[in-house]
PDB file of C-alpha atoms in Angstrom:
ATOM      1  CA  UNK A   9      -6.443   0.805  21.799  1.00 59.00           C
ATOM      2  CA  UNK A  10      -7.503  -2.520  20.285  1.00 66.00           C
ATOM      3  CA  UNK A  11      -9.504  -3.277  23.426  1.00 73.00           C
ATOM      4  CA  UNK A  12     -11.337   0.054  23.329  1.00 85.00           C
ATOM      5  CA  UNK A  13     -14.808   0.214  21.820  1.00 86.00           C
ATOM      6  CA  UNK A  14     -16.432   3.209  20.149  1.00 89.00           C
ATOM      7  CA  UNK A  15     -19.676   3.743  18.184  1.00 91.00           C
ATOM      8  CA  UNK A  16     -19.526   2.842  14.516  1.00 94.00           C
ATOM      9  CA  UNK A  17     -19.707   5.605  11.929  1.00 95.00           C
ATOM     10  CA  UNK A  18     -22.628   5.946   9.463  1.00 91.00           C
ATOM     11  CA  UNK A  19     -22.724   3.729   6.405  1.00 93.00           C
ATOM     12  CA  UNK A  20     -22.904   5.279   2.949  1.00 92.00           C
ATOM     13  CA  UNK A  21     -26.044   7.258   2.098  1.00 91.00           C
ATOM     14  CA  UNK A  22     -27.093   9.997  -0.335  1.00 94.00           C
ATOM     15  CA  UNK A  23     -25.097  12.828   1.314  1.00 94.00           C
ATOM     16  CA  UNK A  24     -21.971  10.669   1.254  1.00 94.00           C
ATOM     17  CA  UNK A  25     -22.580   9.845  -2.400  1.00 95.00           C
ATOM     18  CA  UNK A  26     -22.954  13.542  -3.242  1.00 96.00           C
ATOM     19  CA  UNK A  27     -19.806  14.416  -1.310  1.00 96.00           C
ATOM     20  CA  UNK A  28     -17.807  11.716  -3.093  1.00 95.00           C
ATOM     21  CA  UNK A  29     -19.166  12.786  -6.488  1.00 95.00           C
ATOM     22  CA  UNK A  30     -17.397  16.127  -6.016  1.00 94.00           C
ATOM     23  CA  UNK A  31     -14.071  14.364  -6.605  1.00 93.00           C
ATOM     24  CA  UNK A  32     -12.904  15.660  -9.980  1.00 90.00           C
ATOM     25  CA  UNK A  33     -10.940  12.607 -11.068  1.00 90.00           C
ATOM     26  CA  UNK A  34     -11.648   8.966 -11.747  1.00 91.00           C
ATOM     27  CA  UNK A  35     -10.338   6.973  -8.762  1.00 92.00           C
ATOM     28  CA  UNK A  36      -7.463   4.614  -9.462  1.00 90.00           C
ATOM     29  CA  UNK A  37      -7.515   0.984  -8.359  1.00 91.00           C
ATOM     30  CA  UNK A  38      -5.227   1.787  -5.395  1.00 90.00           C
ATOM     31  CA  UNK A  39      -7.416   4.699  -4.360  1.00 91.00           C
ATOM     32  CA  UNK A  40     -10.522   2.530  -4.424  1.00 93.00           C
ATOM     33  CA  UNK A  41      -8.770   0.050  -2.133  1.00 94.00           C
ATOM     34  CA  UNK A  42      -7.845   2.868   0.261  1.00 94.00           C
ATOM     35  CA  UNK A  43     -11.412   4.239   0.233  1.00 95.00           C
ATOM     36  CA  UNK A  44     -12.789   0.786   1.019  1.00 96.00           C
ATOM     37  CA  UNK A  45     -10.259   0.047   3.777  1.00 96.00           C
ATOM     38  CA  UNK A  46     -11.032   3.280   5.626  1.00 97.00           C
ATOM     39  CA  UNK A  47     -14.775   2.855   5.108  1.00 97.00           C
ATOM     40  CA  UNK A  48     -14.673  -0.641   6.589  1.00 97.00           C
ATOM     41  CA  UNK A  49     -12.551   0.545   9.526  1.00 97.00           C
ATOM     42  CA  UNK A  50     -14.984   3.329  10.389  1.00 97.00           C
ATOM     43  CA  UNK A  51     -18.387   1.869   9.561  1.00 96.00           C
ATOM     44  CA  UNK A  52     -18.013  -1.818  10.396  1.00 96.00           C
ATOM     45  CA  UNK A  53     -15.482  -2.076  13.231  1.00 94.00           C
ATOM     46  CA  UNK A  54     -16.034  -1.331  16.908  1.00 94.00           C
ATOM     47  CA  UNK A  55     -12.415  -0.550  17.782  1.00 93.00           C
ATOM     48  CA  UNK A  56     -10.766   2.763  16.793  1.00 93.00           C
ATOM     49  CA  UNK A  57      -9.057   2.853  13.427  1.00 94.00           C
ATOM     50  CA  UNK A  58      -5.282   3.207  13.258  1.00 90.00           C
ATOM     51  CA  UNK A  59      -4.486   3.101   9.553  1.00 92.00           C
ATOM     52  CA  UNK A  60      -1.611   4.414   7.459  1.00 91.00           C
ATOM     53  CA  UNK A  61      -2.273   5.355   3.837  1.00 92.00           C
ATOM     54  CA  UNK A  62       1.047   5.115   2.056  1.00 87.00           C
ATOM     55  CA  UNK A  63       1.341   6.488  -1.467  1.00 79.00           C
ATOM     56  CA  UNK A  64       3.560   8.704  -3.593  1.00 75.00           C
ATOM     57  CA  UNK A  65       2.771  12.354  -4.277  1.00 70.00           C
ATOM     58  CA  UNK A  66      -0.215  12.383  -6.610  1.00 69.00           C
ATOM     59  CA  UNK A  67      -1.641   9.151  -5.176  1.00 71.00           C
ATOM     60  CA  UNK A  68      -4.684  11.041  -3.909  1.00 86.00           C
ATOM     61  CA  UNK A  69      -4.203  10.611  -0.172  1.00 91.00           C
ATOM     62  CA  UNK A  70      -6.012  13.881   0.537  1.00 94.00           C
ATOM     63  CA  UNK A  71      -9.190  12.537  -1.066  1.00 95.00           C
ATOM     64  CA  UNK A  72      -9.034   9.544   1.279  1.00 96.00           C
ATOM     65  CA  UNK A  73      -8.742  11.982   4.183  1.00 97.00           C
ATOM     66  CA  UNK A  74     -11.629  14.134   2.939  1.00 97.00           C
ATOM     67  CA  UNK A  75     -14.010  11.187   2.733  1.00 97.00           C
ATOM     68  CA  UNK A  76     -13.001  10.025   6.194  1.00 97.00           C
ATOM     69  CA  UNK A  77     -13.421  13.443   7.799  1.00 97.00           C
ATOM     70  CA  UNK A  78     -16.845  13.916   6.208  1.00 98.00           C
ATOM     71  CA  UNK A  79     -17.936  10.571   7.640  1.00 97.00           C
ATOM     72  CA  UNK A  80     -16.686  11.748  11.021  1.00 97.00           C
ATOM     73  CA  UNK A  81     -18.570  15.032  10.796  1.00 97.00           C
ATOM     74  CA  UNK A  82     -21.750  13.237   9.670  1.00 96.00           C
ATOM     75  CA  UNK A  83     -21.488  11.175  12.850  1.00 96.00           C
ATOM     76  CA  UNK A  84     -21.496  14.381  14.877  1.00 96.00           C
ATOM     77  CA  UNK A  85     -17.854  14.102  15.898  1.00 96.00           C
ATOM     78  CA  UNK A  86     -14.977  16.535  15.506  1.00 97.00           C
ATOM     79  CA  UNK A  87     -11.900  16.046  13.357  1.00 97.00           C
ATOM     80  CA  UNK A  88      -8.309  17.204  13.897  1.00 95.00           C
ATOM     81  CA  UNK A  89      -6.260  17.530  10.699  1.00 96.00           C
ATOM     82  CA  UNK A  90      -2.616  17.794  11.739  1.00 93.00           C
ATOM     83  CA  UNK A  91       0.047  19.013   9.290  1.00 94.00           C
ATOM     84  CA  UNK A  92       3.808  19.546   9.769  1.00 91.00           C
ATOM     85  CA  UNK A  93       4.049  23.063   8.282  1.00 93.00           C
ATOM     86  CA  UNK A  94       2.009  26.249   8.121  1.00 95.00           C
ATOM     87  CA  UNK A  95       2.103  26.201   4.319  1.00 95.00           C
ATOM     88  CA  UNK A  96       0.595  22.713   4.223  1.00 94.00           C
ATOM     89  CA  UNK A  97      -1.921  23.641   6.935  1.00 96.00           C
ATOM     90  CA  UNK A  98      -3.157  26.557   4.822  1.00 97.00           C
ATOM     91  CA  UNK A  99      -3.350  24.342   1.757  1.00 96.00           C
ATOM     92  CA  UNK A 100      -5.350  21.617   3.500  1.00 96.00           C
ATOM     93  CA  UNK A 101      -7.587  24.169   5.205  1.00 98.00           C
ATOM     94  CA  UNK A 102      -8.642  25.648   1.860  1.00 97.00           C
ATOM     95  CA  UNK A 103      -9.101  22.159   0.390  1.00 97.00           C
ATOM     96  CA  UNK A 104     -11.365  21.044   3.234  1.00 98.00           C
ATOM     97  CA  UNK A 105     -13.270  24.333   3.281  1.00 97.00           C
ATOM     98  CA  UNK A 106     -13.909  24.426  -0.472  1.00 96.00           C
ATOM     99  CA  UNK A 107     -15.088  20.818  -0.470  1.00 96.00           C
ATOM    100  CA  UNK A 108     -17.015  20.800   2.800  1.00 96.00           C
ATOM    101  CA  UNK A 109     -18.674  24.202   2.859  1.00 93.00           C
ATOM    102  CA  UNK A 110     -21.558  23.133   0.614  1.00 94.00           C
ATOM    103  CA  UNK A 111     -22.213  20.226   3.003  1.00 96.00           C
ATOM    104  CA  UNK A 112     -22.331  22.347   6.147  1.00 96.00           C
ATOM    105  CA  UNK A 113     -18.866  21.379   7.395  1.00 98.00           C
ATOM    106  CA  UNK A 114     -17.498  24.087   9.690  1.00 98.00           C
ATOM    107  CA  UNK A 115     -13.723  24.361   9.322  1.00 98.00           C
ATOM    108  CA  UNK A 116     -11.111  26.433  11.142  1.00 98.00           C
ATOM    109  CA  UNK A 117      -7.350  26.909  10.848  1.00 98.00           C
ATOM    110  CA  UNK A 118      -4.959  27.039  13.797  1.00 97.00           C
ATOM    111  CA  UNK A 119      -1.285  28.031  13.360  1.00 94.00           C
ATOM    112  CA  UNK A 120       1.327  30.114  15.148  1.00 90.00           C
ATOM    113  CA  UNK A 121       0.676  33.078  12.865  1.00 91.00           C
ATOM    114  CA  UNK A 122      -2.716  33.853  14.362  1.00 92.00           C
ATOM    115  CA  UNK A 123      -3.171  36.476  17.041  1.00 94.00           C
ATOM    116  CA  UNK A 124      -3.912  35.537  20.638  1.00 94.00           C
ATOM    117  CA  UNK A 125      -7.433  36.857  20.178  1.00 96.00           C
ATOM    118  CA  UNK A 126      -7.978  34.684  17.104  1.00 96.00           C
ATOM    119  CA  UNK A 127      -6.591  31.586  18.827  1.00 96.00           C
ATOM    120  CA  UNK A 128      -8.747  32.126  21.906  1.00 97.00           C
ATOM    121  CA  UNK A 129     -11.843  32.406  19.717  1.00 97.00           C
ATOM    122  CA  UNK A 130     -10.952  29.082  18.079  1.00 98.00           C
ATOM    123  CA  UNK A 131     -10.351  27.402  21.464  1.00 98.00           C
ATOM    124  CA  UNK A 132     -13.795  28.551  22.588  1.00 98.00           C
ATOM    125  CA  UNK A 133     -15.502  27.382  19.383  1.00 98.00           C
ATOM    126  CA  UNK A 134     -13.828  23.957  19.483  1.00 98.00           C
ATOM    127  CA  UNK A 135     -14.844  23.440  23.125  1.00 98.00           C
ATOM    128  CA  UNK A 136     -18.427  24.393  22.286  1.00 98.00           C
ATOM    129  CA  UNK A 137     -18.539  22.032  19.321  1.00 97.00           C
ATOM    130  CA  UNK A 138     -19.010  24.902  16.868  1.00 98.00           C
ATOM    131  CA  UNK A 139     -16.069  23.726  14.751  1.00 98.00           C
ATOM    132  CA  UNK A 140     -16.285  20.378  12.968  1.00 98.00           C
ATOM    133  CA  UNK A 141     -12.774  20.219  11.509  1.00 98.00           C
ATOM    134  CA  UNK A 142      -9.713  21.952  12.917  1.00 98.00           C
ATOM    135  CA  UNK A 143      -6.779  22.054  10.515  1.00 98.00           C
ATOM    136  CA  UNK A 144      -3.404  23.122  11.833  1.00 96.00           C
ATOM    137  CA  UNK A 145       0.186  22.535  12.791  1.00 93.00           C
ATOM    138  CA  UNK A 146       1.451  21.295  16.156  1.00 88.00           C
ATOM    139  CA  UNK A 147      -0.556  24.211  17.599  1.00 92.00           C
ATOM    140  CA  UNK A 148      -3.423  21.700  17.672  1.00 91.00           C
ATOM    141  CA  UNK A 149      -1.506  19.841  20.392  1.00 87.00           C
ATOM    142  CA  UNK A 150      -1.813  22.826  22.735  1.00 89.00           C
ATOM    143  CA  UNK A 151      -3.620  21.789  25.962  1.00 89.00           C
ATOM    144  CA  UNK A 152      -5.869  24.824  25.458  1.00 94.00           C
ATOM    145  CA  UNK A 153      -7.521  22.963  22.578  1.00 94.00           C
ATOM    146  CA  UNK A 154     -10.255  21.215  24.563  1.00 94.00           C
ATOM    147  CA  UNK A 155     -12.384  19.162  22.196  1.00 94.00           C
ATOM    148  CA  UNK A 156     -16.075  18.686  22.824  1.00 95.00           C
ATOM    149  CA  UNK A 157     -16.128  15.352  20.984  1.00 94.00           C
ATOM    150  CA  UNK A 158     -12.966  14.496  19.060  1.00 94.00           C
ATOM    151  CA  UNK A 159     -13.580  11.445  16.890  1.00 95.00           C
ATOM    152  CA  UNK A 160     -10.928  11.405  14.173  1.00 96.00           C
ATOM    153  CA  UNK A 161      -7.322  12.535  13.912  1.00 93.00           C
ATOM    154  CA  UNK A 162      -5.735  12.836  10.470  1.00 95.00           C
ATOM    155  CA  UNK A 163      -1.949  13.159  10.427  1.00 91.00           C
ATOM    156  CA  UNK A 164      -0.477  14.429   7.156  1.00 91.00           C
ATOM    157  CA  UNK A 165       3.137  13.580   6.281  1.00 82.00           C
ATOM    158  CA  UNK A 166       3.621  11.473   9.391  1.00 73.00           C
ATOM    159  CA  UNK A 167       7.358  11.095   8.823  1.00 69.00           C
ATOM    160  CA  UNK A 168       7.833  14.783   9.651  1.00 71.00           C
ATOM    161  CA  UNK A 169       6.404  14.493  13.171  1.00 72.00           C
ATOM    162  CA  UNK A 170       8.109  13.182  16.255  1.00 70.00           C
ATOM    163  CA  UNK A 171       6.735  10.110  17.998  1.00 70.00           C
ATOM    164  CA  UNK A 172       5.975  12.120  21.156  1.00 73.00           C
ATOM    165  CA  UNK A 173       3.938  14.669  19.204  1.00 70.00           C
ATOM    166  CA  UNK A 174       1.731  12.007  17.626  1.00 63.00           C
ATOM    167  CA  UNK A 175       1.282   9.975  20.788  1.00 69.00           C
ATOM    168  CA  UNK A 176       0.464  13.127  22.748  1.00 70.00           C
ATOM    169  CA  UNK A 177      -2.624  13.733  20.640  1.00 64.00           C
ATOM    170  CA  UNK A 178      -3.773  10.103  20.587  1.00 64.00           C
ATOM    171  CA  UNK A 179      -3.324   9.828  24.354  1.00 71.00           C
ATOM    172  CA  UNK A 180      -5.843  12.622  24.918  1.00 68.00           C
ATOM    173  CA  UNK A 181      -8.717  10.470  23.729  1.00 64.00           C
ATOM    174  CA  UNK A 182      -8.534   6.684  23.719  1.00 70.00           C
ATOM    175  CA  UNK A 183     -11.536   6.341  21.416  1.00 80.00           C
ATOM    176  CA  UNK A 184     -10.079   8.470  18.625  1.00 91.00           C
ATOM    177  CA  UNK A 185      -9.760   7.021  15.133  1.00 94.00           C
ATOM    178  CA  UNK A 186      -6.396   7.805  13.546  1.00 92.00           C
ATOM    179  CA  UNK A 187      -5.728   8.079   9.821  1.00 94.00           C
ATOM    180  CA  UNK A 188      -2.146   8.755   8.809  1.00 91.00           C
ATOM    181  CA  UNK A 189      -0.947   9.863   5.389  1.00 91.00           C
ATOM    182  CA  UNK A 190       2.634   9.368   4.255  1.00 87.00           C
ATOM    183  CA  UNK A 191       4.755   8.971   1.136  1.00 79.00           C
ATOM    184  CA  UNK A 192       7.736   7.641   3.079  1.00 71.00           C
ATOM    185  CA  UNK A 193       6.672   5.803   6.263  1.00 60.00           C
ATOM    186  CA  UNK A 194       9.230   5.659   9.036  1.00 55.00           C
ATOM    187  CA  UNK A 195      10.734   2.290  10.104  1.00 55.00           C
ATOM    188  CA  UNK A 196       8.836   2.317  13.413  1.00 52.00           C
ATOM    189  CA  UNK A 197       5.549   2.553  11.525  1.00 54.00           C
ATOM    190  CA  UNK A 198       6.425  -0.312   9.218  1.00 54.00           C
ATOM    191  CA  UNK A 199       7.500  -2.400  12.197  1.00 54.00           C
ATOM    192  CA  UNK A 200       4.137  -1.787  13.878  1.00 51.00           C
ATOM    193  CA  UNK A 201       2.430  -2.965  10.699  1.00 46.00           C
ATOM    194  CA  UNK A 202       4.540  -6.109  10.524  1.00 52.00           C
ATOM    195  CA  UNK A 203       3.737  -6.757  14.193  1.00 50.00           C
ATOM    196  CA  UNK A 204       0.007  -6.448  13.531  1.00 53.00           C
ATOM    197  CA  UNK A 205      -0.335  -3.322  15.675  1.00 50.00           C
ATOM    198  CA  UNK A 206      -1.295  -1.068  12.813  1.00 61.00           C
ATOM    199  CA  UNK A 207      -3.106  -1.356   9.484  1.00 68.00           C
ATOM    200  CA  UNK A 208      -1.414  -0.106   6.318  1.00 74.00           C
ATOM    201  CA  UNK A 209      -2.861   0.520   2.865  1.00 74.00           C
ATOM    202  CA  UNK A 210      -0.217   0.720   0.151  1.00 61.00           C
TER     203      UNK A 210
END
């Protein structure tokens, strides 16, 4: 992945500033560091991002994800937001939709509770590029999800996914940027960081 090159994402502009101003809280010092790390990875590096944001509950990891996914959408690329449970998928879907709707971000939810007809409609929309952000459980890993231009994968609560599940998604597109959120990173992840194979923001 480090040898792969992909187009850089847009630098900050007025729409980004307006999107960020929707954040209801004053960013903490650690959050500002996380925002800056992800921004630099996406806007100023030519190789795909592979960064872990590690912080306790309440750290504000979702805000980091929201800013990253908006940058991805502004670049005309699609975003996969992978969550370990249906409850969390629904929660993140509503968060992304409420924040992104005013900025023209088209969001969809994919879980096992949808009907075959609903899932097929989502597959078709994703393939056509009519969906910017697809939030869901491991259902996103279904081969029927054929992305038109997947640019960013966000993995929420990484520690609750198996290695094969995560690698399966990354393997489908070598140029994909990966942003992982976790409160308790697994030993393998920390080892990759210590080995210089992965960036971590604490």
